[in-house]
mmCIF file of C-alpha atoms and ligand atoms in Angstrom:
data_model
loop_
_atom_site.group_PDB
_atom_site.id
_atom_site.type_symbol
_atom_site.label_atom_id
_atom_site.label_comp_id
_atom_site.label_asym_id
_atom_site.label_seq_id
_atom_site.Cartn_x
_atom_site.Cartn_y
_atom_site.Cartn_z
ATOM 1 C CA MET A 1 66.773 -75.931 -103.023
ATOM 2 C CA TYR A 2 66.601 -77.957 -106.181
ATOM 3 C CA SER A 3 65.526 -76.053 -109.286
ATOM 4 C CA LEU A 4 62.383 -77.100 -111.129
ATOM 5 C CA ARG A 5 64.501 -78.109 -114.120
ATOM 6 C CA TYR A 6 66.617 -80.408 -111.913
ATOM 7 C CA ILE A 7 63.550 -82.075 -110.436
ATOM 8 C CA LEU A 8 62.009 -82.538 -113.890
ATOM 9 C CA ALA A 9 65.223 -84.092 -115.219
ATOM 10 C CA ALA A 10 65.423 -86.445 -112.220
ATOM 11 C CA VAL A 11 61.824 -87.546 -112.732
ATOM 12 C CA LEU A 12 62.415 -88.151 -116.449
ATOM 13 C CA ILE A 13 65.525 -90.224 -115.748
ATOM 14 C CA ALA A 14 63.690 -92.233 -113.081
ATOM 15 C CA VAL A 15 60.821 -92.943 -115.484
ATOM 16 C CA ALA A 16 63.239 -93.963 -118.226
ATOM 17 C CA VAL A 17 65.118 -96.322 -115.917
ATOM 18 C CA THR A 18 62.047 -97.986 -114.456
ATOM 19 C CA ASN A 19 60.211 -98.407 -117.762
ATOM 20 C CA ALA A 20 62.989 -99.665 -119.972
ATOM 21 C CA VAL A 21 64.701 -103.000 -119.830
ATOM 22 C CA ASP A 22 67.895 -101.963 -118.157
ATOM 23 C CA ASN A 23 70.374 -104.786 -118.654
ATOM 24 C CA GLY A 24 72.769 -103.418 -121.277
ATOM 25 C CA LEU A 25 72.296 -106.603 -123.363
ATOM 26 C CA GLY A 26 71.296 -107.216 -126.968
ATOM 27 C CA LEU A 27 73.696 -104.719 -128.540
ATOM 28 C CA THR A 28 73.785 -107.215 -131.416
ATOM 29 C CA PRO A 29 71.230 -110.006 -132.017
ATOM 30 C CA GLN A 30 71.586 -112.912 -129.585
ATOM 31 C CA MET A 31 73.249 -116.133 -130.771
ATOM 32 C CA GLY A 32 72.930 -119.560 -129.231
ATOM 33 C CA TRP A 33 71.009 -122.829 -129.195
ATOM 34 C CA ASN A 34 67.533 -123.752 -127.908
ATOM 35 C CA SER A 35 66.018 -127.185 -127.277
ATOM 36 C CA TRP A 36 62.500 -126.669 -128.682
ATOM 37 C CA ASN A 37 62.739 -126.997 -132.487
ATOM 38 C CA HIS A 38 64.373 -130.414 -132.418
ATOM 39 C CA PHE A 39 63.548 -131.972 -129.042
ATOM 40 C CA GLY A 40 60.241 -130.357 -128.003
ATOM 41 C CA CYS A 41 59.358 -131.654 -124.534
ATOM 42 C CA ASP A 42 61.696 -134.620 -124.827
ATOM 43 C CA ILE A 43 64.645 -133.061 -122.987
ATOM 44 C CA ASN A 44 66.829 -133.905 -120.004
ATOM 45 C CA GLU A 45 69.997 -132.616 -118.367
ATOM 46 C CA THR A 46 72.267 -135.028 -120.263
ATOM 47 C CA ILE A 47 71.026 -133.716 -123.613
ATOM 48 C CA ILE A 48 71.544 -130.095 -122.561
ATOM 49 C CA MET A 49 75.069 -130.857 -121.308
ATOM 50 C CA GLN A 50 75.907 -132.647 -124.554
ATOM 51 C CA MET A 51 74.682 -129.654 -126.569
ATOM 52 C CA ALA A 52 76.794 -127.294 -124.474
ATOM 53 C CA GLN A 53 79.831 -129.528 -125.010
ATOM 54 C CA ALA A 54 79.186 -129.576 -128.750
ATOM 55 C CA ILE A 55 78.852 -125.780 -129.004
ATOM 56 C CA ALA A 56 82.047 -125.279 -127.001
ATOM 57 C CA THR A 57 84.083 -127.596 -129.222
ATOM 58 C CA ASN A 58 82.593 -127.689 -132.749
ATOM 59 C CA GLY A 59 83.425 -124.130 -133.796
ATOM 60 C CA MET A 60 80.036 -122.620 -132.910
ATOM 61 C CA ALA A 61 81.235 -120.886 -129.728
ATOM 62 C CA ALA A 62 84.125 -119.408 -131.710
ATOM 63 C CA ALA A 63 81.604 -118.204 -134.313
ATOM 64 C CA GLY A 64 79.647 -116.326 -131.625
ATOM 65 C CA TYR A 65 77.000 -118.775 -130.297
ATOM 66 C CA ASN A 66 77.066 -118.357 -126.534
ATOM 67 C CA TYR A 67 73.591 -118.994 -125.073
ATOM 68 C CA VAL A 68 72.510 -122.571 -124.267
ATOM 69 C CA ASN A 69 68.762 -122.284 -123.727
ATOM 70 C CA VAL A 70 66.424 -124.843 -122.195
ATOM 71 C CA ASP A 71 62.862 -124.392 -123.534
ATOM 72 C CA ASP A 72 59.562 -125.728 -122.168
ATOM 73 C CA CYS A 73 59.267 -128.828 -119.921
ATOM 74 C CA TRP A 74 62.067 -128.325 -117.394
ATOM 75 C CA ALA A 75 59.769 -126.861 -114.673
ATOM 76 C CA TYR A 76 57.715 -129.244 -112.539
ATOM 77 C CA SER A 77 56.227 -127.764 -109.367
ATOM 78 C CA ARG A 78 56.576 -125.113 -106.661
ATOM 79 C CA ASP A 79 57.672 -125.773 -103.094
ATOM 80 C CA SER A 80 55.763 -124.462 -100.065
ATOM 81 C CA ASN A 81 57.508 -121.083 -100.456
ATOM 82 C CA GLY A 82 56.513 -120.834 -104.099
ATOM 83 C CA VAL A 83 60.030 -121.527 -105.391
ATOM 84 C CA ILE A 84 60.001 -123.248 -108.774
ATOM 85 C CA GLN A 85 61.428 -126.797 -108.878
ATOM 86 C CA SER A 86 62.852 -128.567 -111.910
ATOM 87 C CA ASP A 87 61.470 -131.889 -113.146
ATOM 88 C CA PRO A 88 62.999 -134.476 -110.766
ATOM 89 C CA THR A 89 63.052 -137.201 -113.412
ATOM 90 C CA THR A 90 64.612 -135.310 -116.323
ATOM 91 C CA PHE A 91 66.619 -132.638 -114.454
ATOM 92 C CA PRO A 92 67.473 -134.411 -111.163
ATOM 93 C CA SER A 93 70.619 -132.339 -110.532
ATOM 94 C CA GLY A 94 68.687 -129.069 -110.729
ATOM 95 C CA MET A 95 69.099 -125.987 -112.865
ATOM 96 C CA GLN A 96 71.866 -124.402 -110.806
ATOM 97 C CA TYR A 97 74.030 -127.456 -111.460
ATOM 98 C CA LEU A 98 73.274 -127.181 -115.176
ATOM 99 C CA ALA A 99 74.012 -123.437 -115.199
ATOM 100 C CA ASN A 100 77.332 -124.074 -113.467
ATOM 101 C CA TYR A 101 78.209 -126.732 -116.025
ATOM 102 C CA VAL A 102 77.341 -124.462 -118.983
ATOM 103 C CA HIS A 103 79.324 -121.618 -117.398
ATOM 104 C CA SER A 104 82.333 -123.921 -116.894
ATOM 105 C CA LEU A 105 82.486 -124.258 -120.683
ATOM 106 C CA GLY A 106 82.596 -120.477 -121.105
ATOM 107 C CA LEU A 107 78.962 -120.334 -122.276
ATOM 108 C CA LYS A 108 75.814 -118.668 -120.928
ATOM 109 C CA PHE A 109 72.687 -120.393 -119.643
ATOM 110 C CA GLY A 110 69.087 -119.656 -120.639
ATOM 111 C CA LEU A 111 65.711 -120.786 -119.329
ATOM 112 C CA TYR A 112 62.108 -120.688 -120.487
ATOM 113 C CA THR A 113 58.993 -119.642 -118.611
ATOM 114 C CA CYS A 114 55.509 -118.515 -119.511
ATOM 115 C CA ALA A 115 53.721 -115.270 -118.601
ATOM 116 C CA GLY A 116 50.532 -117.216 -117.852
ATOM 117 C CA THR A 117 49.536 -119.647 -115.116
ATOM 118 C CA GLU A 118 50.928 -122.629 -117.052
ATOM 119 C CA THR A 119 53.394 -123.027 -119.904
ATOM 120 C CA CYS A 120 52.229 -124.131 -123.346
ATOM 121 C CA ALA A 121 53.108 -127.719 -122.343
ATOM 122 C CA GLY A 122 51.197 -127.454 -119.045
ATOM 123 C CA ARG A 123 54.128 -126.887 -116.675
ATOM 124 C CA PRO A 124 53.987 -124.158 -113.948
ATOM 125 C CA GLY A 125 53.980 -120.608 -115.354
ATOM 126 C CA SER A 126 55.194 -117.356 -113.798
ATOM 127 C CA GLU A 127 51.960 -115.347 -113.484
ATOM 128 C CA GLY A 128 51.876 -113.958 -109.935
ATOM 129 C CA TYR A 129 55.343 -115.395 -109.218
ATOM 130 C CA GLU A 130 57.443 -112.989 -111.321
ATOM 131 C CA ALA A 131 59.484 -111.556 -108.449
ATOM 132 C CA ILE A 132 60.279 -114.884 -106.817
ATOM 133 C CA ASP A 133 60.995 -116.535 -110.173
ATOM 134 C CA ALA A 134 63.339 -113.745 -111.266
ATOM 135 C CA GLN A 135 65.199 -114.022 -107.937
ATOM 136 C CA THR A 136 65.402 -117.799 -108.293
ATOM 137 C CA TYR A 137 66.744 -117.598 -111.856
ATOM 138 C CA ALA A 138 69.322 -114.997 -110.802
ATOM 139 C CA SER A 139 70.419 -117.155 -107.850
ATOM 140 C CA TRP A 140 70.904 -120.118 -110.214
ATOM 141 C CA GLY A 141 73.041 -118.004 -112.569
ATOM 142 C CA VAL A 142 70.543 -117.732 -115.425
ATOM 143 C CA ASP A 143 71.681 -115.347 -118.196
ATOM 144 C CA TYR A 144 68.670 -115.432 -120.548
ATOM 145 C CA LEU A 145 64.919 -115.784 -120.075
ATOM 146 C CA LYS A 146 62.400 -116.582 -122.804
ATOM 147 C CA GLU A 147 58.856 -115.859 -121.631
ATOM 148 C CA ASP A 148 55.980 -117.449 -123.566
ATOM 149 C CA TRP A 149 52.308 -116.395 -123.768
ATOM 150 C CA CYS A 150 50.084 -119.461 -123.175
ATOM 151 C CA ASN A 151 47.339 -119.495 -120.497
ATOM 152 C CA THR A 152 47.341 -115.736 -119.985
ATOM 153 C CA GLY A 153 43.535 -115.252 -120.039
ATOM 154 C CA ASN A 154 42.533 -111.622 -120.500
ATOM 155 C CA ASN A 155 45.857 -110.249 -119.363
ATOM 156 C CA ASN A 156 47.496 -107.435 -121.274
ATOM 157 C CA PRO A 157 50.937 -108.477 -122.599
ATOM 158 C CA VAL A 158 52.462 -105.085 -121.819
ATOM 159 C CA ASP A 159 51.467 -105.519 -118.161
ATOM 160 C CA LEU A 160 52.686 -109.081 -117.699
ATOM 161 C CA TYR A 161 55.929 -108.647 -119.629
ATOM 162 C CA THR A 162 56.657 -105.357 -117.863
ATOM 163 C CA THR A 163 56.143 -107.067 -114.499
ATOM 164 C CA MET A 164 58.750 -109.701 -115.391
ATOM 165 C CA SER A 165 61.064 -107.112 -116.958
ATOM 166 C CA LYS A 166 61.083 -105.100 -113.725
ATOM 167 C CA ALA A 167 61.523 -108.257 -111.656
ATOM 168 C CA LEU A 168 64.573 -109.203 -113.732
ATOM 169 C CA ASN A 169 65.996 -105.676 -113.425
ATOM 170 C CA ALA A 170 65.491 -105.816 -109.664
ATOM 171 C CA THR A 171 67.772 -108.858 -109.337
ATOM 172 C CA GLY A 172 70.767 -106.786 -110.446
ATOM 173 C CA ARG A 173 71.878 -109.670 -112.698
ATOM 174 C CA PRO A 174 71.913 -108.856 -116.426
ATOM 175 C CA ILE A 175 69.426 -111.363 -117.872
ATOM 176 C CA PHE A 176 68.622 -111.179 -121.585
ATOM 177 C CA PHE A 177 64.815 -110.959 -121.836
ATOM 178 C CA SER A 178 63.217 -112.658 -124.875
ATOM 179 C CA LEU A 179 59.475 -111.999 -125.262
ATOM 180 C CA CYS A 180 57.432 -114.697 -126.967
ATOM 181 C CA ASN A 181 53.837 -113.575 -127.568
ATOM 182 C CA TRP A 182 53.912 -114.471 -131.252
ATOM 183 C CA GLY A 183 53.466 -110.943 -132.625
ATOM 184 C CA VAL A 184 49.748 -110.819 -131.862
ATOM 185 C CA ASP A 185 49.820 -107.598 -129.853
ATOM 186 C CA ASN A 186 52.326 -105.636 -131.967
ATOM 187 C CA PRO A 187 55.210 -106.319 -129.568
ATOM 188 C CA TRP A 188 57.572 -104.406 -131.866
ATOM 189 C CA ALA A 189 55.768 -101.201 -130.765
ATOM 190 C CA TRP A 190 56.302 -101.653 -127.001
ATOM 191 C CA GLY A 191 58.909 -104.426 -126.833
ATOM 192 C CA PRO A 192 61.960 -102.135 -126.938
ATOM 193 C CA ASP A 193 60.989 -100.711 -123.519
ATOM 194 C CA VAL A 194 60.417 -104.138 -121.980
ATOM 195 C CA GLY A 195 62.733 -106.750 -123.468
ATOM 196 C CA ASN A 196 65.714 -107.425 -125.717
ATOM 197 C CA SER A 197 63.762 -109.274 -128.440
ATOM 198 C CA TRP A 198 60.174 -110.169 -129.249
ATOM 199 C CA ARG A 199 58.701 -112.864 -131.439
ATOM 200 C CA THR A 200 56.931 -111.422 -134.482
ATOM 201 C CA THR A 201 54.886 -114.475 -135.592
ATOM 202 C CA GLY A 202 53.551 -117.846 -134.515
ATOM 203 C CA ASP A 203 55.948 -120.775 -134.451
ATOM 204 C CA ILE A 204 58.289 -121.723 -137.241
ATOM 205 C CA ASN A 205 58.405 -125.326 -138.433
ATOM 206 C CA ASP A 206 60.904 -127.176 -140.578
ATOM 207 C CA SER A 207 59.281 -126.431 -143.953
ATOM 208 C CA TRP A 208 59.937 -124.102 -146.865
ATOM 209 C CA ASP A 209 56.367 -122.748 -146.870
ATOM 210 C CA ARG A 210 56.503 -121.731 -143.213
ATOM 211 C CA PHE A 211 59.957 -120.213 -143.679
ATOM 212 C CA LEU A 212 58.600 -118.040 -146.528
ATOM 213 C CA GLN A 213 55.482 -116.948 -144.592
ATOM 214 C CA ILE A 214 57.593 -115.823 -141.659
ATOM 215 C CA LEU A 215 60.151 -114.125 -143.911
ATOM 216 C CA TYR A 216 57.490 -112.032 -145.666
ATOM 217 C CA ALA A 217 55.853 -111.103 -142.343
ATOM 218 C CA GLN A 218 59.043 -109.247 -141.386
ATOM 219 C CA ILE A 219 58.839 -106.719 -144.246
ATOM 220 C CA PRO A 220 56.341 -104.222 -142.758
ATOM 221 C CA ILE A 221 57.991 -104.170 -139.319
ATOM 222 C CA ALA A 222 61.668 -103.903 -140.274
ATOM 223 C CA SER A 223 62.094 -100.388 -138.907
ATOM 224 C CA TYR A 224 61.143 -101.411 -135.339
ATOM 225 C CA SER A 225 64.213 -103.580 -134.805
ATOM 226 C CA GLY A 226 67.503 -102.160 -133.609
ATOM 227 C CA VAL A 227 70.345 -102.094 -131.101
ATOM 228 C CA GLY A 228 69.110 -103.390 -127.731
ATOM 229 C CA GLY A 229 65.770 -104.761 -129.006
ATOM 230 C CA TRP A 230 65.273 -107.107 -131.949
ATOM 231 C CA ASN A 231 62.404 -108.445 -134.013
ATOM 232 C CA ASP A 232 62.508 -112.245 -133.570
ATOM 233 C CA PRO A 233 61.184 -114.284 -136.530
ATOM 234 C CA ASP A 234 61.753 -117.455 -134.424
ATOM 235 C CA MET A 235 64.573 -119.951 -134.129
ATOM 236 C CA LEU A 236 66.559 -121.592 -136.907
ATOM 237 C CA GLU A 237 65.574 -124.932 -138.421
ATOM 238 C CA VAL A 238 68.943 -125.449 -140.169
ATOM 239 C CA GLY A 239 69.971 -129.103 -139.803
ATOM 240 C CA ASN A 240 66.578 -130.514 -138.810
ATOM 241 C CA GLY A 241 66.055 -132.328 -142.114
ATOM 242 C CA GLY A 242 62.844 -130.849 -143.523
ATOM 243 C CA MET A 243 64.564 -128.604 -146.078
ATOM 244 C CA SER A 244 67.508 -129.004 -148.437
ATOM 245 C CA ASN A 245 70.900 -127.505 -147.647
ATOM 246 C CA LEU A 246 70.274 -124.968 -150.413
ATOM 247 C CA GLU A 247 67.045 -123.921 -148.633
ATOM 248 C CA TYR A 248 68.749 -123.851 -145.232
ATOM 249 C CA THR A 249 71.447 -121.620 -146.740
ATOM 250 C CA THR A 250 68.728 -119.191 -147.864
ATOM 251 C CA HIS A 251 67.060 -119.433 -144.401
ATOM 252 C CA PHE A 252 70.371 -118.592 -142.683
ATOM 253 C CA SER A 253 71.229 -115.808 -145.182
ATOM 254 C CA MET A 254 67.842 -114.187 -144.661
ATOM 255 C CA TRP A 255 67.886 -114.447 -140.842
ATOM 256 C CA SER A 256 71.346 -112.854 -140.940
ATOM 257 C CA LEU A 257 70.191 -110.049 -143.221
ATOM 258 C CA LEU A 258 67.140 -109.475 -140.971
ATOM 259 C CA ALA A 259 69.338 -108.986 -137.881
ATOM 260 C CA ALA A 260 67.317 -111.847 -136.406
ATOM 261 C CA PRO A 261 68.418 -113.784 -133.330
ATOM 262 C CA LEU A 262 70.552 -116.715 -134.514
ATOM 263 C CA ILE A 263 69.348 -119.494 -132.230
ATOM 264 C CA ALA A 264 70.228 -122.926 -133.614
ATOM 265 C CA GLY A 265 67.466 -125.490 -133.211
ATOM 266 C CA ASN A 266 68.984 -128.810 -134.249
ATOM 267 C CA ASP A 267 70.651 -131.809 -132.588
ATOM 268 C CA LEU A 268 74.291 -130.762 -132.316
ATOM 269 C CA ARG A 269 75.536 -134.199 -131.225
ATOM 270 C CA SER A 270 75.147 -135.571 -134.732
ATOM 271 C CA VAL A 271 75.665 -132.468 -136.825
ATOM 272 C CA ASP A 272 77.117 -133.029 -140.316
ATOM 273 C CA ALA A 273 79.796 -130.888 -141.943
ATOM 274 C CA ALA A 274 77.416 -129.120 -144.349
ATOM 275 C CA THR A 275 75.102 -128.050 -141.502
ATOM 276 C CA LEU A 276 78.008 -126.861 -139.386
ATOM 277 C CA ALA A 277 79.376 -124.889 -142.350
ATOM 278 C CA ILE A 278 76.051 -123.035 -142.578
ATOM 279 C CA TYR A 279 75.927 -122.303 -138.847
ATOM 280 C CA THR A 280 79.514 -121.001 -138.762
ATOM 281 C CA ALA A 281 79.629 -118.959 -142.005
ATOM 282 C CA LYS A 282 81.826 -116.160 -140.729
ATOM 283 C CA GLU A 283 81.073 -113.340 -143.167
ATOM 284 C CA VAL A 284 77.337 -114.080 -143.159
ATOM 285 C CA ILE A 285 77.286 -113.949 -139.348
ATOM 286 C CA ALA A 286 79.256 -110.669 -139.501
ATOM 287 C CA VAL A 287 76.292 -109.126 -141.350
ATOM 288 C CA ASN A 288 73.907 -110.392 -138.655
ATOM 289 C CA GLN A 289 76.135 -108.967 -135.921
ATOM 290 C CA ASP A 290 76.830 -105.647 -137.658
ATOM 291 C CA LYS A 291 76.967 -102.849 -135.080
ATOM 292 C CA LEU A 292 74.608 -100.546 -136.968
ATOM 293 C CA GLY A 293 71.831 -103.046 -136.210
ATOM 294 C CA THR A 294 69.628 -102.139 -139.187
ATOM 295 C CA GLN A 295 67.197 -104.892 -140.168
ATOM 296 C CA GLY A 296 67.416 -105.678 -143.878
ATOM 297 C CA THR A 297 64.287 -105.812 -145.951
ATOM 298 C CA LEU A 298 62.903 -106.401 -149.440
ATOM 299 C CA VAL A 299 64.015 -103.534 -151.690
ATOM 300 C CA LYS A 300 62.942 -104.857 -155.089
ATOM 301 C CA SER A 301 60.714 -107.624 -156.390
ATOM 302 C CA LEU A 302 60.518 -108.652 -160.059
ATOM 303 C CA ASN A 303 58.648 -111.237 -162.106
ATOM 304 C CA GLN A 304 55.654 -111.620 -159.727
ATOM 305 C CA GLY A 305 57.985 -111.923 -156.763
ATOM 306 C CA ASP A 306 60.136 -114.693 -158.230
ATOM 307 C CA GLN A 307 63.264 -112.530 -158.259
ATOM 308 C CA GLN A 308 63.832 -110.615 -155.056
ATOM 309 C CA ILE A 309 66.513 -108.235 -153.806
ATOM 310 C CA TRP A 310 66.878 -107.845 -150.039
ATOM 311 C CA ALA A 311 69.403 -105.409 -148.560
ATOM 312 C CA ARG A 312 70.617 -103.468 -145.545
ATOM 313 C CA PRO A 313 73.245 -100.824 -144.880
ATOM 314 C CA LEU A 314 76.204 -101.795 -142.669
ATOM 315 C CA ALA A 315 78.140 -99.756 -140.123
ATOM 316 C CA ASP A 316 81.180 -99.284 -142.416
ATOM 317 C CA GLY A 317 79.026 -97.771 -145.174
ATOM 318 C CA SER A 318 78.948 -100.947 -147.273
ATOM 319 C CA ARG A 319 75.730 -102.802 -148.174
ATOM 320 C CA ALA A 320 74.716 -106.384 -147.500
ATOM 321 C CA VAL A 321 72.513 -107.922 -150.195
ATOM 322 C CA VAL A 322 70.632 -111.191 -150.724
ATOM 323 C CA LEU A 323 69.570 -111.971 -154.298
ATOM 324 C CA PHE A 324 66.804 -114.544 -153.873
ATOM 325 C CA ASN A 325 65.124 -116.843 -156.389
ATOM 326 C CA ALA A 326 61.746 -117.537 -154.746
ATOM 327 C CA ASP A 327 60.427 -119.548 -157.706
ATOM 328 C CA ASP A 328 59.743 -123.272 -157.160
ATOM 329 C CA THR A 329 60.964 -124.486 -160.543
ATOM 330 C CA ASN A 330 62.778 -121.900 -162.692
ATOM 331 C CA THR A 331 66.385 -120.795 -162.498
ATOM 332 C CA PHE A 332 67.202 -117.077 -162.805
ATOM 333 C CA THR A 333 70.036 -114.623 -162.880
ATOM 334 C CA ILE A 334 69.232 -111.494 -160.863
ATOM 335 C CA GLN A 335 70.486 -108.022 -161.713
ATOM 336 C CA LEU A 336 71.299 -105.695 -158.829
ATOM 337 C CA ASN A 337 71.368 -101.982 -159.700
ATOM 338 C CA TRP A 338 73.254 -99.635 -157.413
ATOM 339 C CA GLY A 339 70.100 -97.513 -157.084
ATOM 340 C CA ASP A 340 68.401 -100.537 -155.407
ATOM 341 C CA ILE A 341 70.861 -100.270 -152.520
ATOM 342 C CA TRP A 342 71.126 -96.517 -152.027
ATOM 343 C CA LEU A 343 74.231 -95.980 -154.211
ATOM 344 C CA SER A 344 74.695 -93.662 -157.164
ATOM 345 C CA PRO A 345 74.893 -95.445 -160.538
ATOM 346 C CA ASN A 346 78.333 -94.235 -161.613
ATOM 347 C CA GLN A 347 80.164 -95.554 -158.534
ATOM 348 C CA ALA A 348 82.687 -98.351 -159.037
ATOM 349 C CA MET A 349 82.087 -100.873 -156.241
ATOM 350 C CA THR A 350 83.639 -104.168 -155.202
ATOM 351 C CA VAL A 351 81.207 -107.073 -154.927
ATOM 352 C CA ARG A 352 82.057 -109.839 -152.453
ATOM 353 C CA ASP A 353 80.413 -113.267 -152.192
ATOM 354 C CA LEU A 354 79.910 -113.820 -148.446
ATOM 355 C CA TRP A 355 79.448 -117.603 -148.621
ATOM 356 C CA ALA A 356 82.513 -118.137 -150.853
ATOM 357 C CA GLU A 357 84.395 -115.397 -148.949
ATOM 358 C CA THR A 358 85.842 -114.069 -152.208
ATOM 359 C CA ASP A 359 85.671 -110.795 -154.124
ATOM 360 C CA LEU A 360 83.905 -111.198 -157.456
ATOM 361 C CA GLY A 361 85.442 -108.019 -158.913
ATOM 362 C CA GLN A 362 84.704 -104.327 -159.414
ATOM 363 C CA PHE A 363 81.479 -103.237 -161.064
ATOM 364 C CA THR A 364 79.987 -99.871 -162.049
ATOM 365 C CA GLY A 365 76.237 -99.303 -161.821
ATOM 366 C CA SER A 366 75.091 -102.888 -161.538
ATOM 367 C CA PHE A 367 76.006 -106.506 -160.918
ATOM 368 C CA THR A 368 74.309 -109.555 -162.413
ATOM 369 C CA SER A 369 74.497 -112.840 -160.527
ATOM 370 C CA ALA A 370 75.288 -116.236 -161.971
ATOM 371 C CA THR A 371 72.272 -118.499 -162.409
ATOM 372 C CA ILE A 372 70.463 -119.067 -159.107
ATOM 373 C CA PRO A 373 68.534 -122.339 -158.639
ATOM 374 C CA PRO A 374 64.933 -122.395 -157.316
ATOM 375 C CA HIS A 375 64.832 -121.483 -153.576
ATOM 376 C CA GLY A 376 68.496 -120.498 -153.813
ATOM 377 C CA SER A 377 70.165 -117.185 -153.078
ATOM 378 C CA VAL A 378 73.411 -115.284 -153.359
ATOM 379 C CA MET A 379 74.634 -113.201 -150.449
ATOM 380 C CA LEU A 380 76.888 -110.262 -151.183
ATOM 381 C CA ARG A 381 78.606 -107.313 -149.647
ATOM 382 C CA VAL A 382 78.985 -104.294 -151.915
ATOM 383 C CA TYR A 383 81.737 -101.916 -150.793
HETATM 384 C C1 LIG B 1 55.288 -121.812 -127.880
HETATM 385 C C2 LIG B 1 56.534 -121.041 -128.340
HETATM 386 C C3 LIG B 1 57.590 -122.030 -128.814
HETATM 387 C C4 LIG B 1 57.928 -123.005 -127.682
HETATM 388 C C5 LIG B 1 56.674 -123.704 -127.188
HETATM 389 C C6 LIG B 1 56.938 -124.516 -125.930
HETATM 390 O O1 LIG B 1 54.676 -122.464 -128.943
HETATM 391 O O2 LIG B 1 56.212 -120.141 -129.341
HETATM 392 O O3 LIG B 1 58.743 -121.342 -129.243
HETATM 393 O O4 LIG B 1 58.567 -122.301 -126.648
HETATM 394 O O5 LIG B 1 55.650 -122.763 -126.876
HETATM 395 O O6 LIG B 1 55.775 -125.128 -125.443
#
């Protein structure tokens, strides 16, 4: 006879396994590339293959970018058995062929679907087809699924995303599950049981104002993000041309500090050296990928928010810091006090510039930056 305690433990384990996303993925924020921010619906298999080639050879794969993700507009119809078919004009070789090609370069392959009846661009969605779609993706060798939230009617996001989460688990293939319901139903509260990341806002666009809005929206929800399940403030716009390189450097610094997914969103066939240098900044990425997985947040704001200090603790006990000049016209120096980053004032600490990859020296109690231009930032590690 089994004891009551044994039965209770077995039930608890069973509940835990069936409710939680069970793929072992997302131990650090995902890194990769996605077609939407630059190409929108204007994609085809040649473009995706060229992006995969670029990532494999331009230093991005070596820097940690491994997912090549096709967003909306690849799906076209369902066959008589309900199996999803790719667009015959733009993806004539099919998604399995594309997955094989991406895998042959040592990279992983991601696809997009929508929890509703149709995607946001009007292609077939997964509602009612979760099990067959998950099996199809797994059979093609898909490693990552982003699931959007258009055309979902009165459905509850927890229900629809849980249905897909269980369908993915049931395939036995580890498939990273990226939820995309734009933060409207507090996905940070239930997302950790269902997926590996969840969008926290509506879409980003390639502008400073939108970047700032999304950045500030992350402050109240920082504590919900962590190992296995990440707040997703949306994909990167670095290299798309709407902001200056100084602004893109701040965008990338902040997304790294936030432990956000680092999903490049530009055209990698024509990437310039300055853009590539931002995407492959080794010590900045190391903060993003830190094993402790703590999302950084705003710890001090001065001068009506013009001078901001953002910080997070790292696994080795050091601190990552972004000193940010949010003003549109004035330059500032910014003083960091050890008390701002959970250190006692009389400690002597080394301050390292993570973009320059150089130590700036030893300081006791505080560190004052050089002059920071408007929209600029300094990213440091204090150890
Ligand atoms: C929504 C998502 C975007 C993108 C588009 C595709 O807007 O939030 O990231 O996937 O749909 O149609």
